[in-house]
Short mmCIF file of C-alpha atoms in Angstrom, two decimals:
data_model
loop_
_atom_site.label_atom_id
_atom_site.label_comp_id
_atom_site.label_asym_id
_atom_site.label_seq_id
_atom_site.Cartn_x
_atom_site.Cartn_y
_atom_site.Cartn_z
CA UNK A 7 -45.41 -29.81 191.66
CA UNK A 8 -48.98 -28.56 191.42
CA UNK A 9 -51.34 -29.07 188.49
CA UNK A 10 -54.13 -27.07 186.90
CA UNK A 11 -56.70 -28.88 184.77
CA UNK A 12 -59.20 -27.22 182.46
CA UNK A 13 -62.27 -29.31 181.63
CA UNK A 14 -64.85 -28.71 178.92
CA UNK A 15 -67.58 -26.96 180.94
CA UNK A 16 -69.11 -23.61 179.92
CA UNK A 17 -66.52 -20.83 179.78
CA UNK A 18 -68.88 -18.25 181.27
CA UNK A 19 -68.65 -20.02 184.63
CA UNK A 20 -64.85 -19.84 184.84
CA UNK A 21 -63.42 -17.81 187.71
CA UNK A 22 -62.59 -14.28 186.57
CA UNK A 23 -58.81 -14.63 187.02
CA UNK A 24 -58.39 -17.96 185.26
CA UNK A 25 -56.37 -16.69 182.30
CA UNK A 26 -53.91 -14.79 184.50
CA UNK A 27 -53.60 -17.77 186.85
CA UNK A 28 -52.77 -20.12 184.00
CA UNK A 29 -50.47 -17.64 182.23
CA UNK A 30 -48.45 -17.29 185.45
CA UNK A 31 -47.83 -21.03 185.76
CA UNK A 32 -44.10 -21.74 185.49
CA UNK A 33 -42.99 -25.18 186.66
CA UNK A 34 -46.41 -26.61 187.40
CA UNK A 35 -48.43 -28.89 185.16
CA UNK A 36 -51.23 -27.66 182.88
CA UNK A 37 -53.75 -30.23 181.72
CA UNK A 38 -56.49 -29.89 179.11
CA UNK A 39 -59.29 -32.44 179.25
CA UNK A 40 -61.16 -32.91 175.97
CA UNK A 41 -62.55 -29.52 174.83
CA UNK A 42 -60.61 -27.92 177.71
CA UNK A 43 -57.40 -28.49 175.70
CA UNK A 44 -58.87 -26.37 172.92
CA UNK A 45 -59.97 -23.63 175.33
CA UNK A 46 -56.34 -23.47 176.51
CA UNK A 47 -55.15 -23.05 172.93
CA UNK A 48 -57.65 -20.22 172.44
CA UNK A 49 -56.16 -18.47 175.48
CA UNK A 50 -52.65 -18.91 174.02
CA UNK A 51 -51.67 -21.47 176.65
CA UNK A 52 -49.96 -24.73 175.72
CA UNK A 53 -50.98 -27.61 178.00
CA UNK A 54 -48.32 -30.13 179.12
CA UNK A 55 -50.88 -32.93 178.97
CA UNK A 56 -54.10 -33.38 177.00
CA UNK A 57 -56.59 -36.16 177.65
CA UNK A 58 -59.96 -37.23 176.30
CA UNK A 59 -61.69 -39.01 173.49
CA UNK A 60 -61.67 -35.68 171.59
CA UNK A 61 -64.69 -36.86 169.62
CA UNK A 62 -66.38 -33.46 169.72
CA UNK A 63 -63.37 -31.66 168.21
CA UNK A 64 -62.85 -30.67 164.58
CA UNK A 65 -59.98 -32.34 162.72
CA UNK A 66 -57.75 -29.24 162.65
CA UNK A 67 -58.24 -28.69 166.37
CA UNK A 68 -57.26 -32.26 167.13
CA UNK A 69 -54.26 -31.87 164.81
CA UNK A 70 -53.14 -28.81 166.77
CA UNK A 71 -53.34 -30.79 170.00
CA UNK A 72 -51.46 -33.76 168.56
CA UNK A 73 -48.71 -31.57 167.06
CA UNK A 74 -48.17 -29.24 170.01
CA UNK A 75 -48.99 -30.95 173.30
CA UNK A 76 -46.06 -33.02 174.68
CA UNK A 77 -48.24 -35.75 176.25
CA UNK A 78 -51.55 -36.69 174.60
CA UNK A 79 -53.62 -39.57 176.00
CA UNK A 80 -56.71 -40.94 174.34
CA UNK A 81 -59.65 -42.36 176.20
CA UNK A 82 -62.23 -44.74 174.82
CA UNK A 83 -65.95 -43.92 174.98
CA UNK A 84 -66.61 -47.58 175.80
CA UNK A 85 -64.79 -47.63 179.09
CA UNK A 86 -64.98 -48.19 182.81
CA UNK A 87 -63.18 -44.94 183.61
CA UNK A 88 -64.49 -41.49 182.79
CA UNK A 89 -62.11 -38.88 181.31
CA UNK A 90 -62.11 -37.06 184.66
CA UNK A 91 -61.16 -40.20 186.60
CA UNK A 92 -58.40 -40.99 184.08
CA UNK A 93 -57.09 -37.46 184.44
CA UNK A 94 -56.94 -37.79 188.23
CA UNK A 95 -55.14 -41.12 188.02
CA UNK A 96 -52.65 -39.77 185.50
CA UNK A 97 -51.70 -36.55 187.28
CA UNK A 98 -51.37 -38.19 190.70
CA UNK A 99 -49.88 -41.56 189.76
CA UNK A 100 -47.77 -40.67 186.69
CA UNK A 101 -46.90 -37.03 187.42
CA UNK A 102 -46.90 -37.32 191.24
CA UNK A 103 -48.39 -33.87 191.71
CA UNK A 104 -49.07 -32.44 195.18
CA UNK A 105 -52.24 -30.53 194.43
CA UNK A 106 -54.75 -30.27 191.59
CA UNK A 107 -56.95 -27.25 190.82
CA UNK A 108 -59.78 -28.01 188.41
CA UNK A 109 -61.52 -25.38 186.26
CA UNK A 110 -64.37 -25.89 183.79
CA UNK A 111 -65.99 -28.70 185.79
CA UNK A 112 -69.36 -27.09 186.48
CA UNK A 113 -72.43 -26.00 184.54
CA UNK A 114 -73.73 -27.06 181.18
CA UNK A 115 -74.68 -30.71 180.82
CA UNK A 116 -75.61 -32.02 184.25
CA UNK A 117 -74.28 -35.51 183.52
CA UNK A 118 -70.87 -33.95 182.85
CA UNK A 119 -70.93 -31.93 186.04
CA UNK A 120 -71.98 -34.95 188.13
CA UNK A 121 -69.14 -36.99 186.65
CA UNK A 122 -66.74 -34.29 187.79
CA UNK A 123 -68.27 -34.17 191.26
CA UNK A 124 -68.54 -37.93 191.79
CA UNK A 125 -65.15 -38.83 190.26
CA UNK A 126 -63.38 -38.78 193.62
CA UNK A 127 -65.68 -41.52 194.92
CA UNK A 128 -63.77 -43.98 192.71
CA UNK A 129 -61.74 -45.96 195.28
CA UNK A 130 -58.58 -45.84 193.12
CA UNK A 131 -58.41 -42.03 193.18
CA UNK A 132 -60.22 -41.38 196.47
CA UNK A 133 -56.91 -41.31 198.41
CA UNK A 134 -56.06 -38.10 196.48
CA UNK A 135 -59.36 -36.38 197.34
CA UNK A 136 -57.89 -33.93 199.84
CA UNK A 137 -55.42 -32.66 197.22
CA UNK A 138 -58.13 -31.59 194.79
CA UNK A 139 -59.99 -28.25 194.50
CA UNK A 140 -62.72 -27.55 192.02
CA UNK A 141 -63.21 -23.83 191.26
CA UNK A 142 -65.74 -21.82 189.28
CA UNK A 143 -66.79 -18.17 189.40
CA UNK A 144 -69.05 -18.68 192.38
CA UNK A 145 -67.83 -21.81 194.19
CA UNK A 146 -64.72 -23.46 195.59
CA UNK A 147 -65.11 -27.16 196.42
CA UNK A 148 -62.65 -29.13 198.58
CA UNK A 149 -62.94 -32.81 199.43
CA UNK A 150 -62.33 -34.74 202.65
CA UNK A 151 -61.92 -38.43 203.42
CA UNK A 152 -62.88 -40.03 206.74
CA UNK A 153 -61.22 -38.48 209.79
CA UNK A 154 -61.16 -35.17 211.64
CA UNK A 155 -60.69 -31.98 209.62
CA UNK A 156 -60.54 -28.24 210.14
CA UNK A 157 -62.74 -26.21 207.78
CA UNK A 158 -61.12 -22.80 207.45
CA UNK A 159 -62.87 -19.61 206.40
CA UNK A 160 -62.10 -18.28 202.91
CA UNK A 161 -62.35 -14.54 202.44
CA UNK A 162 -64.97 -13.48 199.87
CA UNK A 163 -66.95 -16.72 200.31
CA UNK A 164 -69.67 -16.04 202.91
CA UNK A 165 -71.44 -19.42 202.56
CA UNK A 166 -70.21 -22.86 203.47
CA UNK A 167 -72.13 -26.05 202.72
CA UNK A 168 -71.04 -29.59 203.50
CA UNK A 169 -72.16 -32.35 201.17
CA UNK A 170 -71.88 -36.01 202.06
CA UNK A 171 -71.49 -37.63 198.64
CA UNK A 172 -72.20 -41.27 199.55
CA UNK A 173 -72.80 -43.39 202.64
CA UNK A 174 -71.45 -41.75 205.80
CA UNK A 175 -71.07 -42.67 209.47
CA UNK A 176 -70.99 -40.45 212.55
CA UNK A 177 -70.72 -37.17 210.66
CA UNK A 178 -70.31 -34.32 213.17
CA UNK A 179 -69.88 -30.56 212.74
CA UNK A 180 -68.48 -28.70 215.75
CA UNK A 181 -67.95 -24.99 216.35
CA UNK A 182 -70.07 -23.75 213.41
CA UNK A 183 -73.38 -21.85 213.46
CA UNK A 184 -75.30 -25.08 212.80
CA UNK A 185 -73.85 -28.10 214.54
CA UNK A 186 -74.39 -31.75 213.68
CA UNK A 187 -73.85 -34.80 215.85
CA UNK A 188 -73.17 -38.35 214.68
CA UNK A 189 -75.29 -38.25 211.53
CA UNK A 190 -75.22 -41.52 209.61
CA UNK A 191 -76.88 -42.26 206.27
CA UNK A 192 -76.69 -44.60 203.32
CA UNK A 193 -77.47 -41.86 200.79
CA UNK A 194 -75.97 -38.44 199.93
CA UNK A 195 -77.17 -35.35 201.74
CA UNK A 196 -76.24 -31.67 201.80
CA UNK A 197 -75.93 -29.55 204.94
CA UNK A 198 -76.20 -26.17 203.31
CA UNK A 199 -75.80 -22.52 204.33
CA UNK A 200 -73.73 -23.06 207.44
CA UNK A 201 -71.74 -20.15 208.85
CA UNK A 202 -68.55 -19.48 210.76
CA UNK A 203 -69.25 -18.16 214.27
CA UNK A 204 -68.60 -14.41 214.74
CA UNK A 205 -64.87 -13.89 215.22
CA UNK A 206 -64.13 -17.51 214.32
CA UNK A 207 -62.10 -18.50 211.28
CA UNK A 208 -62.63 -22.25 211.41
CA UNK A 209 -64.77 -25.12 212.63
CA UNK A 210 -64.27 -28.87 212.80
CA UNK A 211 -65.86 -31.80 211.02
CA UNK A 212 -65.36 -35.50 211.62
CA UNK A 213 -66.79 -38.70 210.18
CA UNK A 214 -65.90 -42.38 210.08
CA UNK A 215 -66.72 -43.35 206.54
CA UNK A 216 -67.61 -41.50 203.35
CA UNK A 217 -66.48 -38.54 201.27
CA UNK A 218 -67.47 -34.98 202.17
CA UNK A 219 -67.33 -31.98 199.83
CA UNK A 220 -66.90 -28.58 201.50
CA UNK A 221 -68.61 -26.10 199.19
CA UNK A 222 -67.57 -22.46 199.68
CA UNK A 223 -69.81 -20.10 197.72
CA UNK A 224 -70.75 -16.50 197.13
CA UNK A 225 -73.57 -14.61 195.42
CA UNK A 226 -73.15 -13.27 191.89
CA UNK A 227 -75.41 -10.33 191.17
CA UNK A 228 -75.32 -10.59 187.41
CA UNK A 229 -77.34 -13.80 187.47
CA UNK A 230 -80.46 -11.82 188.19
CA UNK A 231 -81.11 -10.63 184.66
CA UNK A 232 -84.84 -10.95 184.10
CA UNK B 118 -103.60 -31.58 188.99
CA UNK B 119 -100.03 -30.80 187.98
CA UNK B 120 -97.67 -28.37 189.69
CA UNK B 121 -94.88 -26.06 188.54
CA UNK B 122 -92.31 -24.91 191.11
CA UNK B 123 -89.82 -22.11 190.60
CA UNK B 124 -86.75 -22.24 192.83
CA UNK B 125 -84.19 -19.51 193.45
CA UNK B 126 -81.45 -20.60 191.01
CA UNK B 127 -79.92 -18.25 188.42
CA UNK B 128 -82.52 -16.94 185.97
CA UNK B 129 -80.17 -17.17 182.99
CA UNK B 130 -80.40 -20.97 183.16
CA UNK B 131 -84.19 -21.10 182.91
CA UNK B 132 -85.60 -22.82 179.84
CA UNK B 133 -86.45 -20.30 177.13
CA UNK B 134 -90.22 -20.85 177.26
CA UNK B 135 -90.65 -20.68 181.03
CA UNK B 136 -92.67 -17.46 181.14
CA UNK B 137 -95.11 -18.67 178.49
CA UNK B 138 -95.41 -22.06 180.18
CA UNK B 139 -96.27 -20.49 183.52
CA UNK B 140 -98.57 -17.84 182.02
CA UNK B 141 -100.56 -20.60 180.32
CA UNK B 142 -101.20 -22.48 183.57
CA UNK B 143 -104.93 -22.57 184.33
CA UNK B 144 -106.03 -25.07 186.94
CA UNK B 145 -102.61 -26.34 187.93
CA UNK B 146 -100.59 -25.27 190.95
CA UNK B 147 -97.78 -22.69 190.79
CA UNK B 148 -95.27 -22.73 193.63
CA UNK B 149 -92.54 -20.22 194.44
CA UNK B 150 -89.74 -21.43 196.69
CA UNK B 151 -87.86 -18.67 198.50
CA UNK B 152 -86.49 -16.20 195.93
CA UNK B 153 -88.42 -18.11 193.27
CA UNK B 154 -91.63 -16.55 194.63
CA UNK B 155 -90.17 -13.13 193.89
CA UNK B 156 -89.08 -14.13 190.40
CA UNK B 157 -92.70 -15.14 189.74
CA UNK B 158 -93.91 -11.72 190.89
CA UNK B 159 -91.40 -10.06 188.54
CA UNK B 160 -92.89 -12.08 185.67
CA UNK B 161 -96.38 -10.95 186.69
CA UNK B 162 -97.37 -14.41 187.87
CA UNK B 163 -99.08 -14.97 191.22
CA UNK B 164 -98.05 -18.25 192.85
CA UNK B 165 -100.69 -20.34 194.64
CA UNK B 166 -98.16 -21.41 197.24
CA UNK B 167 -94.93 -19.82 198.49
CA UNK B 168 -92.42 -21.60 200.72
CA UNK B 169 -89.07 -20.82 202.27
CA UNK B 170 -87.33 -19.03 205.09
CA UNK B 171 -87.36 -15.90 202.87
CA UNK B 172 -84.34 -14.61 204.77
CA UNK B 173 -82.65 -13.24 201.66
CA UNK B 174 -85.68 -11.12 200.67
CA UNK B 175 -86.22 -7.42 201.33
CA UNK B 176 -89.09 -6.46 203.64
CA UNK B 177 -91.31 -5.06 200.87
CA UNK B 178 -90.80 -8.20 198.78
CA UNK B 179 -91.79 -10.41 201.68
CA UNK B 180 -94.78 -8.14 202.33
CA UNK B 181 -95.91 -8.62 198.72
CA UNK B 182 -95.70 -12.38 199.14
CA UNK B 183 -97.58 -12.35 202.44
CA UNK B 184 -100.32 -10.08 201.11
CA UNK B 185 -100.88 -11.74 197.74
CA UNK B 186 -100.04 -15.44 197.88
CA UNK B 187 -102.96 -17.57 199.16
CA UNK B 188 -100.78 -20.16 200.96
CA UNK B 189 -97.46 -19.07 202.51
CA UNK B 190 -95.41 -21.55 204.51
CA UNK B 191 -92.31 -20.64 206.46
CA UNK B 192 -89.36 -22.92 206.96
CA UNK B 193 -86.78 -22.68 209.69
CA UNK B 194 -83.07 -22.46 208.85
CA UNK B 195 -82.38 -24.78 211.81
CA UNK B 196 -84.18 -27.79 210.48
CA UNK B 197 -83.99 -31.37 209.40
CA UNK B 198 -85.82 -30.71 206.12
CA UNK B 199 -84.53 -28.49 203.35
CA UNK B 200 -86.89 -26.04 201.63
CA UNK B 201 -86.91 -28.30 198.57
CA UNK B 202 -87.84 -31.40 200.56
CA UNK B 203 -90.61 -29.48 202.36
CA UNK B 204 -91.92 -28.28 199.01
CA UNK B 205 -92.06 -31.85 197.69
CA UNK B 206 -93.85 -33.09 200.79
CA UNK B 207 -96.36 -30.24 200.65
CA UNK B 208 -97.31 -30.47 196.97
CA UNK B 209 -97.64 -34.26 196.99
CA UNK B 210 -99.12 -34.85 200.46
CA UNK B 211 -101.24 -31.69 200.95
CA UNK B 212 -102.12 -30.80 197.35
CA UNK B 213 -102.09 -34.39 195.98
CA UNK B 214 -100.61 -33.33 192.66
CA UNK B 215 -99.94 -35.85 189.88
CA UNK B 216 -96.73 -34.36 188.46
CA UNK B 217 -94.25 -31.67 189.45
CA UNK B 218 -92.06 -29.68 187.05
CA UNK B 219 -89.24 -27.82 188.76
CA UNK B 220 -87.50 -24.75 187.30
CA UNK B 221 -84.63 -22.73 188.81
CA UNK B 222 -83.04 -25.74 190.51
CA UNK B 223 -79.65 -25.67 188.76
CA UNK B 224 -76.59 -23.44 188.59
CA UNK B 225 -75.31 -20.84 191.01
CA UNK B 226 -74.33 -22.07 194.45
CA UNK B 227 -73.41 -25.74 194.16
CA UNK B 228 -74.72 -26.58 197.64
CA UNK B 229 -78.14 -25.31 196.52
CA UNK B 230 -78.08 -27.34 193.32
CA UNK B 231 -77.02 -30.50 195.15
CA UNK B 232 -79.86 -30.05 197.64
CA UNK B 233 -82.26 -29.93 194.71
CA UNK B 234 -80.72 -33.00 193.12
CA UNK B 235 -80.44 -35.10 196.29
CA UNK B 236 -83.84 -34.11 197.75
CA UNK B 237 -85.61 -37.12 196.28
CA UNK B 238 -83.30 -39.47 198.20
CA UNK B 239 -85.21 -38.52 201.37
CA UNK B 240 -87.23 -41.70 202.07
CA UNK B 241 -90.41 -39.71 202.88
CA UNK B 242 -90.57 -38.12 199.40
CA UNK B 243 -88.76 -40.83 197.41
CA UNK B 244 -92.06 -42.55 196.53
CA UNK B 245 -92.92 -39.44 194.44
CA UNK B 246 -89.63 -39.46 192.52
CA UNK B 247 -91.10 -40.69 189.24
CA UNK B 248 -93.58 -37.79 189.20
CA UNK B 249 -90.86 -35.13 189.27
CA UNK B 250 -89.01 -33.43 186.39
CA UNK B 251 -86.28 -30.87 186.80
CA UNK B 252 -85.81 -28.61 183.77
CA UNK B 253 -83.27 -25.95 182.80
CA UNK B 254 -82.24 -24.48 179.45
CA UNK B 255 -79.98 -27.42 178.63
CA UNK B 256 -81.19 -30.39 180.69
CA UNK B 257 -84.29 -32.38 181.58
CA UNK B 258 -83.89 -34.70 184.57
CA UNK B 259 -86.34 -37.50 185.43
CA UNK B 260 -86.05 -39.83 188.40
CA UNK B 261 -86.65 -43.56 188.78
CA UNK B 262 -87.05 -45.83 191.79
CA UNK B 263 -86.09 -49.52 191.82
CA UNK B 264 -87.74 -51.61 189.12
CA UNK B 265 -87.81 -51.89 185.35
CA UNK B 266 -88.29 -48.69 183.31
CA UNK B 267 -88.44 -47.58 179.70
CA UNK B 268 -86.24 -44.56 178.87
CA UNK B 269 -87.86 -42.81 175.92
CA UNK B 270 -86.12 -40.52 173.48
CA UNK B 271 -86.92 -36.80 173.75
CA UNK B 272 -86.66 -34.75 170.58
CA UNK B 273 -84.04 -31.97 170.73
CA UNK B 274 -82.07 -33.76 173.45
CA UNK B 275 -79.33 -35.80 171.74
CA UNK B 276 -77.56 -36.91 174.94
CA UNK B 277 -78.79 -39.23 177.66
CA UNK B 278 -76.86 -39.90 180.87
CA UNK B 279 -77.95 -42.12 183.75
CA UNK B 280 -76.82 -41.20 187.23
CA UNK B 281 -77.10 -43.55 190.16
CA UNK B 282 -77.48 -41.16 193.10
CA UNK B 283 -76.78 -43.53 195.99
CA UNK B 284 -76.17 -47.22 196.60
CA UNK B 285 -77.52 -49.38 193.78
CA UNK B 286 -77.90 -53.09 193.05
CA UNK B 287 -77.97 -54.93 189.73
CA UNK B 288 -78.25 -51.82 187.55
CA UNK B 289 -78.67 -52.88 183.91
CA UNK B 290 -79.10 -50.89 180.69
CA UNK B 291 -80.50 -52.83 177.72
CA UNK B 292 -81.03 -51.80 174.13
CA UNK B 293 -78.91 -48.61 174.24
CA UNK B 294 -75.61 -47.83 172.49
CA UNK B 295 -73.68 -48.61 175.70
CA UNK B 296 -75.14 -51.47 177.69
CA UNK B 297 -74.58 -52.24 181.36
CA UNK B 298 -75.13 -55.50 183.19
CA UNK B 299 -75.80 -55.95 186.91
CA UNK B 300 -73.69 -53.07 188.15
CA UNK B 301 -73.75 -52.72 191.94
CA UNK B 302 -72.08 -50.02 194.02
CA UNK B 303 -72.29 -48.35 197.41
CA UNK B 304 -71.51 -44.90 196.01
CA UNK B 305 -73.01 -42.66 193.27
CA UNK B 306 -71.81 -42.98 189.69
CA UNK B 307 -72.75 -41.46 186.34
CA UNK B 308 -73.05 -43.40 183.08
CA UNK B 309 -72.80 -40.49 180.71
CA UNK B 310 -73.19 -39.85 176.99
CA UNK B 311 -75.25 -42.90 176.16
CA UNK B 312 -77.26 -42.95 172.93
CA UNK B 313 -80.45 -44.41 171.51
CA UNK B 314 -79.76 -47.00 168.82
CA UNK B 315 -80.40 -45.86 165.22
CA UNK B 316 -84.13 -46.06 164.56
CA UNK B 317 -84.86 -46.78 168.20
CA UNK B 318 -86.88 -44.46 170.40
CA UNK B 319 -86.35 -46.18 173.73
CA UNK B 320 -84.21 -48.49 175.82
CA UNK B 321 -84.71 -50.24 179.12
CA UNK B 322 -83.12 -49.88 182.54
CA UNK B 323 -83.61 -51.99 185.64
CA UNK B 324 -82.18 -52.06 189.15
CA UNK B 325 -83.08 -53.53 192.53
CA UNK B 326 -82.25 -50.74 194.91
CA UNK B 327 -81.36 -47.07 194.61
CA UNK B 328 -82.49 -43.94 192.79
CA UNK B 329 -81.52 -43.23 189.19
CA UNK B 330 -81.66 -39.83 187.48
CA UNK B 331 -82.09 -39.90 183.70
CA UNK B 332 -80.39 -36.73 182.43
CA UNK B 333 -81.44 -35.63 178.93
CA UNK B 334 -79.21 -32.84 177.63
CA UNK B 335 -78.26 -30.76 174.62
CA UNK B 336 -75.47 -28.40 173.64
CA UNK B 337 -75.91 -24.65 173.94
CA UNK B 338 -73.65 -22.71 171.59
CA UNK B 339 -73.76 -19.42 173.45
CA UNK B 340 -71.75 -20.86 176.33
CA UNK B 341 -68.64 -20.66 174.23
CA UNK B 342 -67.98 -16.95 174.63
CA UNK B 343 -64.24 -16.54 175.19
#
């Protein structure tokens, strides 16, 4: 079973096909996190699971969630786990899903976005990192734990950046336009704007410790609206 | 002397008063980084310094920059330093500025945003971290090196999140709604949605190692446009 989670980030950054994607879901799990549960309702989609502290919601919205959603889980604002981390733990450990696609994770409040980016660093959920994709209208982010990995080209995404999100050892990039050899660091760093070689559809990365985000991206013309 | 830098991020995330702010600059330094230099031209503002590899610009745009901007510095795409890091080094080490406000650093391609967030982790520019602010329409981000610091309330920004951007030791938050005591970690983590106590205009943070971003944020209604 796969899962699709909608978080509370700005709706104008959603990928264009999000509504159709979620409407087409049959046997897979749909999760609404905090305000994301409400966004699902507004699209006419009933989530299977809703999570959050729901403190920003109006009473009637919360009532709709509590009356309609089969599994509602409340988080506490005074907590060690963020809503996003709790969501990851729940879908992988309770629902045993095989893959999670996350929408609504980017933009808006930067502390919210960083929570959604850094959540996979939590050692309890880090083992699931390679089963998670984070998607908005301009970016697709995949995560990799230590080891050797193939980074495959995605049509329509001309740019590929690799972000080391914590300490890393012996990070190498082989077979791409810009190679890297045995880079080690105790702080995050981004290797941006790499490219697939002409005719090539993949390159290889390897590292001994750390968490790497592969960020596929494309340009969006409409942002230039002076 | 202060400096204002405009980076190439999406223009629809700029703070509302950016044009007026930059038009009012008299003796301070205005910097355009890559496409940001062009955005300045389009606003009728001549930067004092332009930096970047300029590889995404049309020939006539680059010609305008080369003919009008007093100090143009070219970066190389095959490089150890990102454009943002080079910009920091230049304004602080060559122009000896006292404070840098950065616009156009957020949104769009996530690898670009993360470069702009992580740039201050570079040990060469980290000493300048506390002199840098990163501002978009919804967020103000300030940076702190190890030590004891007062986090002051900013009017119009109801939320305050604290993000540890790398390894950190003995991170404590005192006098805020949610306190923290001697948190240590070897990976980044965000302590989001904290609050100033009623009647209080400040709280204190301290830590022994690491770099902390204080993220002030507010809600923007227009993002909810289903």
